[in-house]
PDB file of C-alpha atoms in Angstrom:
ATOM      1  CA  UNK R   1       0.000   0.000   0.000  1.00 43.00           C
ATOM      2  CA  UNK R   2       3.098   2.277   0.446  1.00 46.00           C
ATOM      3  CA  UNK R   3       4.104   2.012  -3.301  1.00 47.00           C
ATOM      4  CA  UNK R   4       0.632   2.826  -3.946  1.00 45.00           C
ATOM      5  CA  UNK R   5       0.264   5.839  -2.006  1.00 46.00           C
ATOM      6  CA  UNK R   6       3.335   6.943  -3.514  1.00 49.00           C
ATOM      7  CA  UNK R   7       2.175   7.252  -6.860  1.00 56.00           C
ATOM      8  CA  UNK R   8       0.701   9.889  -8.309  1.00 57.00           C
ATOM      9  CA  UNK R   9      -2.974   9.770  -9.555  1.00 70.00           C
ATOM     10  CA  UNK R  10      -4.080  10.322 -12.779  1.00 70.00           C
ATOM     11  CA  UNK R  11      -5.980  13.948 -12.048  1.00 66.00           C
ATOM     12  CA  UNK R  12      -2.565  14.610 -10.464  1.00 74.00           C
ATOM     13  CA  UNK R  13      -0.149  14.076 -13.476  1.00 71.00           C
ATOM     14  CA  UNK R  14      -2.779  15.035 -15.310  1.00 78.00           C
ATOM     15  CA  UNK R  15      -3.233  18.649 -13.483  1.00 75.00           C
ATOM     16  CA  UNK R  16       0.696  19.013 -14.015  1.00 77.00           C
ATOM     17  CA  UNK R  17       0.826  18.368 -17.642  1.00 82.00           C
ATOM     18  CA  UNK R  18      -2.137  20.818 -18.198  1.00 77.00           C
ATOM     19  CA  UNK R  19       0.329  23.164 -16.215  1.00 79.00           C
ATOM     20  CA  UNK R  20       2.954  22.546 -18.124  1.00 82.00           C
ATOM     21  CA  UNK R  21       1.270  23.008 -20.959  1.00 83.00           C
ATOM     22  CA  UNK R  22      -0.160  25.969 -20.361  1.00 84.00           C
ATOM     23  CA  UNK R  23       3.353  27.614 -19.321  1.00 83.00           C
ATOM     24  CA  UNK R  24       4.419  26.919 -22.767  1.00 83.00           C
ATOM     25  CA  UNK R  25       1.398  28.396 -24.254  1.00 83.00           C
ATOM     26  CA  UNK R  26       1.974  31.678 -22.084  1.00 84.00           C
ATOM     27  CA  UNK R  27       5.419  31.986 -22.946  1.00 86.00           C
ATOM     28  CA  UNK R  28       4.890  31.007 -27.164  1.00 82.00           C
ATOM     29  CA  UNK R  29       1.631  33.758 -26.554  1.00 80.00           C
ATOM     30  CA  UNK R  30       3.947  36.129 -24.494  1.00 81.00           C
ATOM     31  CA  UNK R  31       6.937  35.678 -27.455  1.00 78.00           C
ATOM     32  CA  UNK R  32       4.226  36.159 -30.706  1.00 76.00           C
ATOM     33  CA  UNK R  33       2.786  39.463 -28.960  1.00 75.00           C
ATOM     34  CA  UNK R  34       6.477  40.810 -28.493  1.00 72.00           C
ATOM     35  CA  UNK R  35       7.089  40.014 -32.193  1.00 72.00           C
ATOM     36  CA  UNK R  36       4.104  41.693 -33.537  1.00 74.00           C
ATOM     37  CA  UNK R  37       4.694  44.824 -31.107  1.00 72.00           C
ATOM     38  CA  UNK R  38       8.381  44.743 -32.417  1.00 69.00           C
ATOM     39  CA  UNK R  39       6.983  43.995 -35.967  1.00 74.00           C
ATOM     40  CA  UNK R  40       4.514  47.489 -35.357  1.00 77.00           C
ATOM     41  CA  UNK R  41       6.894  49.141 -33.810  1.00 76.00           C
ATOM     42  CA  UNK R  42       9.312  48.469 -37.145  1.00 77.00           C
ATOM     43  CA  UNK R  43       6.358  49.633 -39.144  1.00 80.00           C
ATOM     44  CA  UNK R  44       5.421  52.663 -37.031  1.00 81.00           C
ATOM     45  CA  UNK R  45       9.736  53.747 -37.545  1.00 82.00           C
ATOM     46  CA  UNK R  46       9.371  53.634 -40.984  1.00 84.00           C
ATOM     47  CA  UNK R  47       6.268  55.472 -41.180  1.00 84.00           C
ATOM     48  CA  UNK R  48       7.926  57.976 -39.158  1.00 84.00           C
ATOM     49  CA  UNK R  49      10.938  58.325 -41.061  1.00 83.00           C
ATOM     50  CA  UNK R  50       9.137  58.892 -44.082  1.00 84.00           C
ATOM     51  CA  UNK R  51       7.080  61.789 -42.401  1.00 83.00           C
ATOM     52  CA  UNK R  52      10.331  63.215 -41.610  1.00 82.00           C
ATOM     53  CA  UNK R  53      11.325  63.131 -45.429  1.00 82.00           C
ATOM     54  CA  UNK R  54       8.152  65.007 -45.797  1.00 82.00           C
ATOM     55  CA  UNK R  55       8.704  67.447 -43.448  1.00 82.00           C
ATOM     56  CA  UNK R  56      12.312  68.157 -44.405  1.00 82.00           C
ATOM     57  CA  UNK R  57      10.783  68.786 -48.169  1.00 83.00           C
ATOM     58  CA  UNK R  58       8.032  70.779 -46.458  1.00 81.00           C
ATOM     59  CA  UNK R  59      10.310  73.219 -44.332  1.00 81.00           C
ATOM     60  CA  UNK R  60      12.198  73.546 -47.508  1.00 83.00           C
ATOM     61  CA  UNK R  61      10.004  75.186 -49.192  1.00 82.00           C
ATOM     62  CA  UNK R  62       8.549  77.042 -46.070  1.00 79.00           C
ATOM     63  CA  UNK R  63      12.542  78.224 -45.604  1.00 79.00           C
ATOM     64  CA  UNK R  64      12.305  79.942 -49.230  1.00 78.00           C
ATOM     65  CA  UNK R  65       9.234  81.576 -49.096  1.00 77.00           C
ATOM     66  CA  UNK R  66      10.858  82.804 -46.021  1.00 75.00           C
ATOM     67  CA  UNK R  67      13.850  84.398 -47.314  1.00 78.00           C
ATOM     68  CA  UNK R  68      11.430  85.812 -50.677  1.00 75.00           C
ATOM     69  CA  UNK R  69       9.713  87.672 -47.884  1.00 71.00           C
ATOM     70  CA  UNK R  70      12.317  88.942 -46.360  1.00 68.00           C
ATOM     71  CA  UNK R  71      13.988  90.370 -49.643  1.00 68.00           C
ATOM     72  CA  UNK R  72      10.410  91.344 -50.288  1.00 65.00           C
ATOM     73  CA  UNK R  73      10.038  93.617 -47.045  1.00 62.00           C
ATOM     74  CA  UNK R  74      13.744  94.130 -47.357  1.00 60.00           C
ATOM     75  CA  UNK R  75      13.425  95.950 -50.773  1.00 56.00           C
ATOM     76  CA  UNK R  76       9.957  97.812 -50.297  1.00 59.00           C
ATOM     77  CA  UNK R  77      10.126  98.365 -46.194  1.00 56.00           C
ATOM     78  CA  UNK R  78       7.689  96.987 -44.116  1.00 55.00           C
ATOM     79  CA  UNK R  79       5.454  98.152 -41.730  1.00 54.00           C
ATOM     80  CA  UNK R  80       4.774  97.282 -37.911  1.00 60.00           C
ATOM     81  CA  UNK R  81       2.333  94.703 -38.801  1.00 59.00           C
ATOM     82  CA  UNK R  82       3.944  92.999 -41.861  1.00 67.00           C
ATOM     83  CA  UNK R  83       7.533  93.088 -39.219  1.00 72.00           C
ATOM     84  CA  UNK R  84       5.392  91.125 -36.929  1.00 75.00           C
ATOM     85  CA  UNK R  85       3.616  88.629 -38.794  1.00 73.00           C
ATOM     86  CA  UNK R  86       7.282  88.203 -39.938  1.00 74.00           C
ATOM     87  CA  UNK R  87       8.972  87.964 -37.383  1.00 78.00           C
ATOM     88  CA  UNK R  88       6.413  85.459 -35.760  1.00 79.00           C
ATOM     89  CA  UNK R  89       6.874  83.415 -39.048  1.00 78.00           C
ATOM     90  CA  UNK R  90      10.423  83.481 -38.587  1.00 80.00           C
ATOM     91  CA  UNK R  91      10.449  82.611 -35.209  1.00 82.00           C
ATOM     92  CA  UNK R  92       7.770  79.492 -35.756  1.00 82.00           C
ATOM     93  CA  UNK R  93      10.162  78.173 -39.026  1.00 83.00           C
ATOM     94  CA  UNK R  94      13.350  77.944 -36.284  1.00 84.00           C
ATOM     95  CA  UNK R  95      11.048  75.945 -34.029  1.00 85.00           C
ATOM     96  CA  UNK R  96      10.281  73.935 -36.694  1.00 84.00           C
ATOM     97  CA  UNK R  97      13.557  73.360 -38.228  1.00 86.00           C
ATOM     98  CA  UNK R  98      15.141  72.597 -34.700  1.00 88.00           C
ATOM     99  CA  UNK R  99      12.387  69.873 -33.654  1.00 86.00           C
ATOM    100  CA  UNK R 100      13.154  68.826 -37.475  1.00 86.00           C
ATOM    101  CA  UNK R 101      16.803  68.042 -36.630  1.00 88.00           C
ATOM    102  CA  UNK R 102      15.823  66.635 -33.018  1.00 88.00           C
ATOM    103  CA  UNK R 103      13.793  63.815 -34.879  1.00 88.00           C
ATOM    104  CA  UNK R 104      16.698  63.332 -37.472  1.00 88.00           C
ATOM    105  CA  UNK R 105      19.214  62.772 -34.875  1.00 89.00           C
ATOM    106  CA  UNK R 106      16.387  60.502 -32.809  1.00 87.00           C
ATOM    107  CA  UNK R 107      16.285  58.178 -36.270  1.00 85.00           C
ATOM    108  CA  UNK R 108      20.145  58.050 -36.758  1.00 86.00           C
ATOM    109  CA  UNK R 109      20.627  56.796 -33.593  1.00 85.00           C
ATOM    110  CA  UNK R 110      17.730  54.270 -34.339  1.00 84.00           C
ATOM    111  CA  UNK R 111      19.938  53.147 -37.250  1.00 83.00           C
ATOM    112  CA  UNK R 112      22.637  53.080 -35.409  1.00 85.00           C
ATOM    113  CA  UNK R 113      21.383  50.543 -33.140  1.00 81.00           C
ATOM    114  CA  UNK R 114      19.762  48.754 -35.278  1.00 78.00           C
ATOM    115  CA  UNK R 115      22.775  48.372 -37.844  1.00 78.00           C
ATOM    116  CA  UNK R 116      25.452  47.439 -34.685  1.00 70.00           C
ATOM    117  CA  UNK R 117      26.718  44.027 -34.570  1.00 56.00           C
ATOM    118  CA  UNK R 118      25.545  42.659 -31.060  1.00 53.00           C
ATOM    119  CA  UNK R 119      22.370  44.774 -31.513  1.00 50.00           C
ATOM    120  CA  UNK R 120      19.849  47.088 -29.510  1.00 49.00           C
ATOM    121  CA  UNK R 121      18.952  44.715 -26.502  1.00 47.00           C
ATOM    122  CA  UNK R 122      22.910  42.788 -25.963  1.00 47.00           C
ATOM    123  CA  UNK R 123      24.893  46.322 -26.201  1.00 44.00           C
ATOM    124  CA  UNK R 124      23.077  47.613 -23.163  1.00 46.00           C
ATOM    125  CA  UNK R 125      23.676  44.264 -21.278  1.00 42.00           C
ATOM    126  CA  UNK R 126      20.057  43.803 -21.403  1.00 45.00           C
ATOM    127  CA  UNK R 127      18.102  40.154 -21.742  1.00 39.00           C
ATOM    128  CA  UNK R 128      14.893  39.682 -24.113  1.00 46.00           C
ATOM    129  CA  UNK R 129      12.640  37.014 -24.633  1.00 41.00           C
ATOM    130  CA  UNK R 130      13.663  38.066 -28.578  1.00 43.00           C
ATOM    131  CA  UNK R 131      16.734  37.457 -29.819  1.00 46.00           C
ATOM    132  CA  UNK R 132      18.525  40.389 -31.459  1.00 45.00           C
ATOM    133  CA  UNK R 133      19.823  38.667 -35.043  1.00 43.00           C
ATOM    134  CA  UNK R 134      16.919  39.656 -37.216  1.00 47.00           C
ATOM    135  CA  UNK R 135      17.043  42.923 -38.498  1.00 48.00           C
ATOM    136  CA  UNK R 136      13.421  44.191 -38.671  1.00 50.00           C
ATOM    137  CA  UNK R 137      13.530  43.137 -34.537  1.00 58.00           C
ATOM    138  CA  UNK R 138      16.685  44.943 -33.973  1.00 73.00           C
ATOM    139  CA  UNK R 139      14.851  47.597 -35.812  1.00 77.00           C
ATOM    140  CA  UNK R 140      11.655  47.702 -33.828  1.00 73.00           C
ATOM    141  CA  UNK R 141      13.831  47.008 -30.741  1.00 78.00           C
ATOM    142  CA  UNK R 142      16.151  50.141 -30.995  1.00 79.00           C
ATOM    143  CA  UNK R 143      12.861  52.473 -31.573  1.00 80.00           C
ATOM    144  CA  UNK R 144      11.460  51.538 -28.628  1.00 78.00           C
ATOM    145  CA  UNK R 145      13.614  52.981 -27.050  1.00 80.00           C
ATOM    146  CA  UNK R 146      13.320  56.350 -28.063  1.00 83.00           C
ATOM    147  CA  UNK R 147       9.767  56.182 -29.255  1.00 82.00           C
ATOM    148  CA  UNK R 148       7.806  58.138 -26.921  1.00 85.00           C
ATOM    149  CA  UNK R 149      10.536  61.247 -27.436  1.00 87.00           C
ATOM    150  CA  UNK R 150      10.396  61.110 -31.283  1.00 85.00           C
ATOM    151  CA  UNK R 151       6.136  60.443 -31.070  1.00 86.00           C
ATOM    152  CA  UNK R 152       6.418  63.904 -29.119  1.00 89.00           C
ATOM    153  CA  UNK R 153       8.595  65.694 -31.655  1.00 87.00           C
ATOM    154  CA  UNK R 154       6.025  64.574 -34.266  1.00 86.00           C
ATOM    155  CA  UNK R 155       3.417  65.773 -31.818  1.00 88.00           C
ATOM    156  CA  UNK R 156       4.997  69.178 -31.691  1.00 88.00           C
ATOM    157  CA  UNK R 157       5.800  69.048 -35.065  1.00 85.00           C
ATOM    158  CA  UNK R 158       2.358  68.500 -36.485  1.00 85.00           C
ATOM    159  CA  UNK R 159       1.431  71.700 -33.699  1.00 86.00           C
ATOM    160  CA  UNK R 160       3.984  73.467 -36.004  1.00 84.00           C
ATOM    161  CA  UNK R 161       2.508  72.823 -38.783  1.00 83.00           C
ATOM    162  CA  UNK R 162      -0.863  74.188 -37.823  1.00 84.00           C
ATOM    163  CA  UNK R 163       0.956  77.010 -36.584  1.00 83.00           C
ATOM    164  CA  UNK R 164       2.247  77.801 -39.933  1.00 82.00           C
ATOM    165  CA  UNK R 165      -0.314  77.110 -41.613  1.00 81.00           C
ATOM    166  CA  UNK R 166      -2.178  79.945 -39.017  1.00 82.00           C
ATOM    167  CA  UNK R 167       0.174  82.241 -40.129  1.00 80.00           C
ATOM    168  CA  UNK R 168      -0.176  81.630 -43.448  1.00 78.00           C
ATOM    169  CA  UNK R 169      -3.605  82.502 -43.621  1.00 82.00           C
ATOM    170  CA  UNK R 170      -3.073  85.480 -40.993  1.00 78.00           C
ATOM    171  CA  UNK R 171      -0.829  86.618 -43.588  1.00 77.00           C
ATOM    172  CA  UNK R 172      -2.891  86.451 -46.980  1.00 79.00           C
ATOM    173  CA  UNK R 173      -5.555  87.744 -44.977  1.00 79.00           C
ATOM    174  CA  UNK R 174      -3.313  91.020 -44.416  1.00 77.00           C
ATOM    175  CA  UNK R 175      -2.678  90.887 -48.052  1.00 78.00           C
ATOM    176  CA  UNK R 176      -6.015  90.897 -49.649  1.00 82.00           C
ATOM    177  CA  UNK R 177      -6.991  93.708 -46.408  1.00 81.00           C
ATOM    178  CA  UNK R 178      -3.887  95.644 -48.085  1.00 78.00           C
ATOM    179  CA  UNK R 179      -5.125  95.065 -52.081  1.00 83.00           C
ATOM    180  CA  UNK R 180      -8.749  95.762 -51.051  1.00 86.00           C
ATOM    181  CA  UNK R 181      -7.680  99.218 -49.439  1.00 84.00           C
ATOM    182  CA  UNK R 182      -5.898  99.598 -52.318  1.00 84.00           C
ATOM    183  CA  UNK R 183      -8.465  98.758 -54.793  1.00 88.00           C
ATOM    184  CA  UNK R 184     -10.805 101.138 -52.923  1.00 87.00           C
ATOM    185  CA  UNK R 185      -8.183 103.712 -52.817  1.00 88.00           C
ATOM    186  CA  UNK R 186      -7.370 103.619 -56.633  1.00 85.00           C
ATOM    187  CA  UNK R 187     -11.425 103.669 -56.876  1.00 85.00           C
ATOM    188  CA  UNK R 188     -11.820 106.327 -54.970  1.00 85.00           C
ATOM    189  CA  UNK R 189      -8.971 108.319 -57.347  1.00 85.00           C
ATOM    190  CA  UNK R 190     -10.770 107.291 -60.335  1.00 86.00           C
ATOM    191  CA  UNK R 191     -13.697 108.561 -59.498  1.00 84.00           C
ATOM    192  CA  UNK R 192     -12.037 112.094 -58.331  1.00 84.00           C
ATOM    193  CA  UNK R 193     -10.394 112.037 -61.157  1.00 84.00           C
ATOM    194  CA  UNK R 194     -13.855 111.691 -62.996  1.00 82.00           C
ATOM    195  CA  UNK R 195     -15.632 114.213 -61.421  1.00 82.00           C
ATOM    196  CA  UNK R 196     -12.486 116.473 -62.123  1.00 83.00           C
ATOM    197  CA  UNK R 197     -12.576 115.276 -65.963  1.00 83.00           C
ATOM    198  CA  UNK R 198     -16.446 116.459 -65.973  1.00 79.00           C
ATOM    199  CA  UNK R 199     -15.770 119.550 -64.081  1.00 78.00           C
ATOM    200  CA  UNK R 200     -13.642 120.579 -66.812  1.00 79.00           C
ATOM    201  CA  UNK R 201     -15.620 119.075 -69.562  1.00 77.00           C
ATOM    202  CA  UNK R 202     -18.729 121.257 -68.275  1.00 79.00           C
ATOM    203  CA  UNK R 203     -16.446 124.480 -68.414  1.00 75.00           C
ATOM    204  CA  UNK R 204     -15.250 123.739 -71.502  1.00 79.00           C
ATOM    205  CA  UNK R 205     -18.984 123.256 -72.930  1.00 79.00           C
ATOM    206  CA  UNK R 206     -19.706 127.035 -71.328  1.00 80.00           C
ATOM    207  CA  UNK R 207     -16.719 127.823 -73.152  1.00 77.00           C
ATOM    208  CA  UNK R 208     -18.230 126.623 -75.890  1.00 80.00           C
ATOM    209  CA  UNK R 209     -21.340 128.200 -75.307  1.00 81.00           C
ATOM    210  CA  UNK R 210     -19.910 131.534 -75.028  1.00 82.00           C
ATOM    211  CA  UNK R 211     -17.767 131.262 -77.839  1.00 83.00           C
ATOM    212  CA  UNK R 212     -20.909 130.085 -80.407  1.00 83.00           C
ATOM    213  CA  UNK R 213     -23.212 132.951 -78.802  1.00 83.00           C
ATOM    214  CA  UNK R 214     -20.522 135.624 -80.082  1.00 83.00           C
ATOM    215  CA  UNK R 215     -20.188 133.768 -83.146  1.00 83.00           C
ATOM    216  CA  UNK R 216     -23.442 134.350 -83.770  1.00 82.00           C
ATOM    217  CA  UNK R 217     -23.533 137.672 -82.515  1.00 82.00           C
ATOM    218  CA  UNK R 218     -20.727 138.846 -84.971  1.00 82.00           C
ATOM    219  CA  UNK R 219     -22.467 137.148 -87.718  1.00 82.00           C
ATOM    220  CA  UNK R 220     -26.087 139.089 -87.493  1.00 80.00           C
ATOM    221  CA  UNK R 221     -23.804 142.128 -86.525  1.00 79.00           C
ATOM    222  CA  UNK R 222     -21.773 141.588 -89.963  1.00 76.00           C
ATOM    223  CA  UNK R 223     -25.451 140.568 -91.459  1.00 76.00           C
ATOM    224  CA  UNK R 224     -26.977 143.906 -90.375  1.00 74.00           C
ATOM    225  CA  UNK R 225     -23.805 145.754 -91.714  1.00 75.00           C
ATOM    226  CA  UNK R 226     -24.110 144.298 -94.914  1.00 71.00           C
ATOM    227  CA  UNK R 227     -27.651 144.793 -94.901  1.00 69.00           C
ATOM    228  CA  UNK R 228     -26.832 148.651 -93.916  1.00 72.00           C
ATOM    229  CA  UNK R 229     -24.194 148.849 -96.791  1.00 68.00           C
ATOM    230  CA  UNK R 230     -26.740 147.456 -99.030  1.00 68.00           C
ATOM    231  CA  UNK R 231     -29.302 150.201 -98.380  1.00 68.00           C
ATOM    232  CA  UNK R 232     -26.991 153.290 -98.467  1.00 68.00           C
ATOM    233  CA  UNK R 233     -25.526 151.464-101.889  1.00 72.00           C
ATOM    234  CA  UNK R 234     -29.323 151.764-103.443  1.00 65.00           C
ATOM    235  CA  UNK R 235     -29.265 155.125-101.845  1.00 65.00           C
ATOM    236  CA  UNK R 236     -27.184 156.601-103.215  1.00 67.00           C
ATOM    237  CA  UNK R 237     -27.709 155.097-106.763  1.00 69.00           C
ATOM    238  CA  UNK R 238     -31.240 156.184-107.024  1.00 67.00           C
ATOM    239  CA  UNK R 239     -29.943 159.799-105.945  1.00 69.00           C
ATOM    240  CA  UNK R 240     -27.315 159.350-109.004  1.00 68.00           C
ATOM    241  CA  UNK R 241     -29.829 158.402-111.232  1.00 65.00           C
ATOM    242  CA  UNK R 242     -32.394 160.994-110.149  1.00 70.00           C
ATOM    243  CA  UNK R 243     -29.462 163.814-110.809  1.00 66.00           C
ATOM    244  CA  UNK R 244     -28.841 162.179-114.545  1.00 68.00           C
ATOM    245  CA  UNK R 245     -32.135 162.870-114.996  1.00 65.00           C
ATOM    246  CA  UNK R 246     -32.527 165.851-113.906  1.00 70.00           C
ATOM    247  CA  UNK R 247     -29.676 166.746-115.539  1.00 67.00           C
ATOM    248  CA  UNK R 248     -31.208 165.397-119.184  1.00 69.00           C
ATOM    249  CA  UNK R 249     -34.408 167.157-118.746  1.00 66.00           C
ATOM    250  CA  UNK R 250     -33.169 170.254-118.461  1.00 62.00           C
TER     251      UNK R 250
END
């Protein structure tokens, strides 16, 4: 009965095997969810990296706009509001380009780690459940480690972007404000302008006016001369023919 007692029961060896068992499962579950994380966080680097192409490409062209401006205000003079919406512009682009160059250094020193020969996790001294020798781990390893800094920068950067994109606007806005006071004030010369042009078009038409109404005072003067002329002409030649003949009758 001792031998018997010694040995384990069915439920027993059964109970441990289940235990067993589900150890392994834990760890093969615990080891698949720290690939795919690693696998995500691989995917969510790259992602990132190519924002940052975008954003270097962005601030690019944000950087020469920039400097047109300046040679802009530079050449014509600018006044207090046009210095401040540029100097706010300028100041905004520096932010940008320095959280731009934060995230750069934040992805070199991913590749760095990544690309190193005893990888991310064994430099450090560090143990993983995942081995370092494949890449895309080492990859998704060595971002983990500085992911919640360069999620920030993007964060910020993003911020900056709607920033600029503020200014932007704030800035056509003041342009169109300047061409509409412009367009009123070149409508507002027109139409002084006008009424000057039809001032002097109405005083020319009394000139006009005055100048016909001697015209035609001259002419029924010269008329009434002629006229005058005319009479003392017959006048005078009925009094030469009433002389001649006198003169024959007698």
């Amino acid at each position: 009965m001792d031998s018997a007692g010694q040995q384990d029961s069915p439920l027993s060896v059964t109970s441990n095997i289940v235990g067993i068992l589900t150890f392994v499962v834990a760890i093969a579950a615990a080891i698949y969810a720290r690939l795919t994380y690693l696998r995500n966080s691989d995917d969510e680097y790259f992602r990132v990296k190519t924002s940052l192409s975008w954003y270097k490409t962005e601030s690019t062209w944000l950087s020469d706009l920039l400097r047109t401006l300046g040679a802009q205000h530079a050449h014509n003079g600018m006044v207090n509001a046009r210095q401040r919406e540029y100097q706010m512009y300028s100041f905004v682009m520096e932010d940008l380009i320095n959280l731009e160059q934060r995230l750069l250094d934040l992805v070199a020193e991913v590749e760095v780690k990544a690309s190193s020969p005893r990888g991310p996790s064994d430099r450090d001294g560090r143990w993983t459940l995942v081995p370092s020798w494949k890449r895309g781990t080492s990859v998704g390893m060595a971002w983990m480690s500085v992911r919640t800094k360069a999620l920030e920068l993007v964060r910020q950067r993003e911020a900056l972007t709607a920033r600029v994109q503020f200014l932007q606007m704030s800035m056509i806005s003041s342009r169109l404000s300047d061409l509409e006071a412009r367009t009123k004030w070149g409508e507002f010369k027109t139409d002084e302008n006008s009424r000057k042009m039809d001032g002097v078009a109405e005083g020319r038409k009394e000139d006009y006016r005055r100048l016909e109404n001697l015209l035609q005072q001259l002419l029924v003067r010269n008329r009434q001369s002629v006229h005058m002329d005319e009479l003392a002409t017959d006048d005078e030649s009925a009094r030469r023919k009433s002389y001649i003949y006198s003169a024959i009758r007698s």
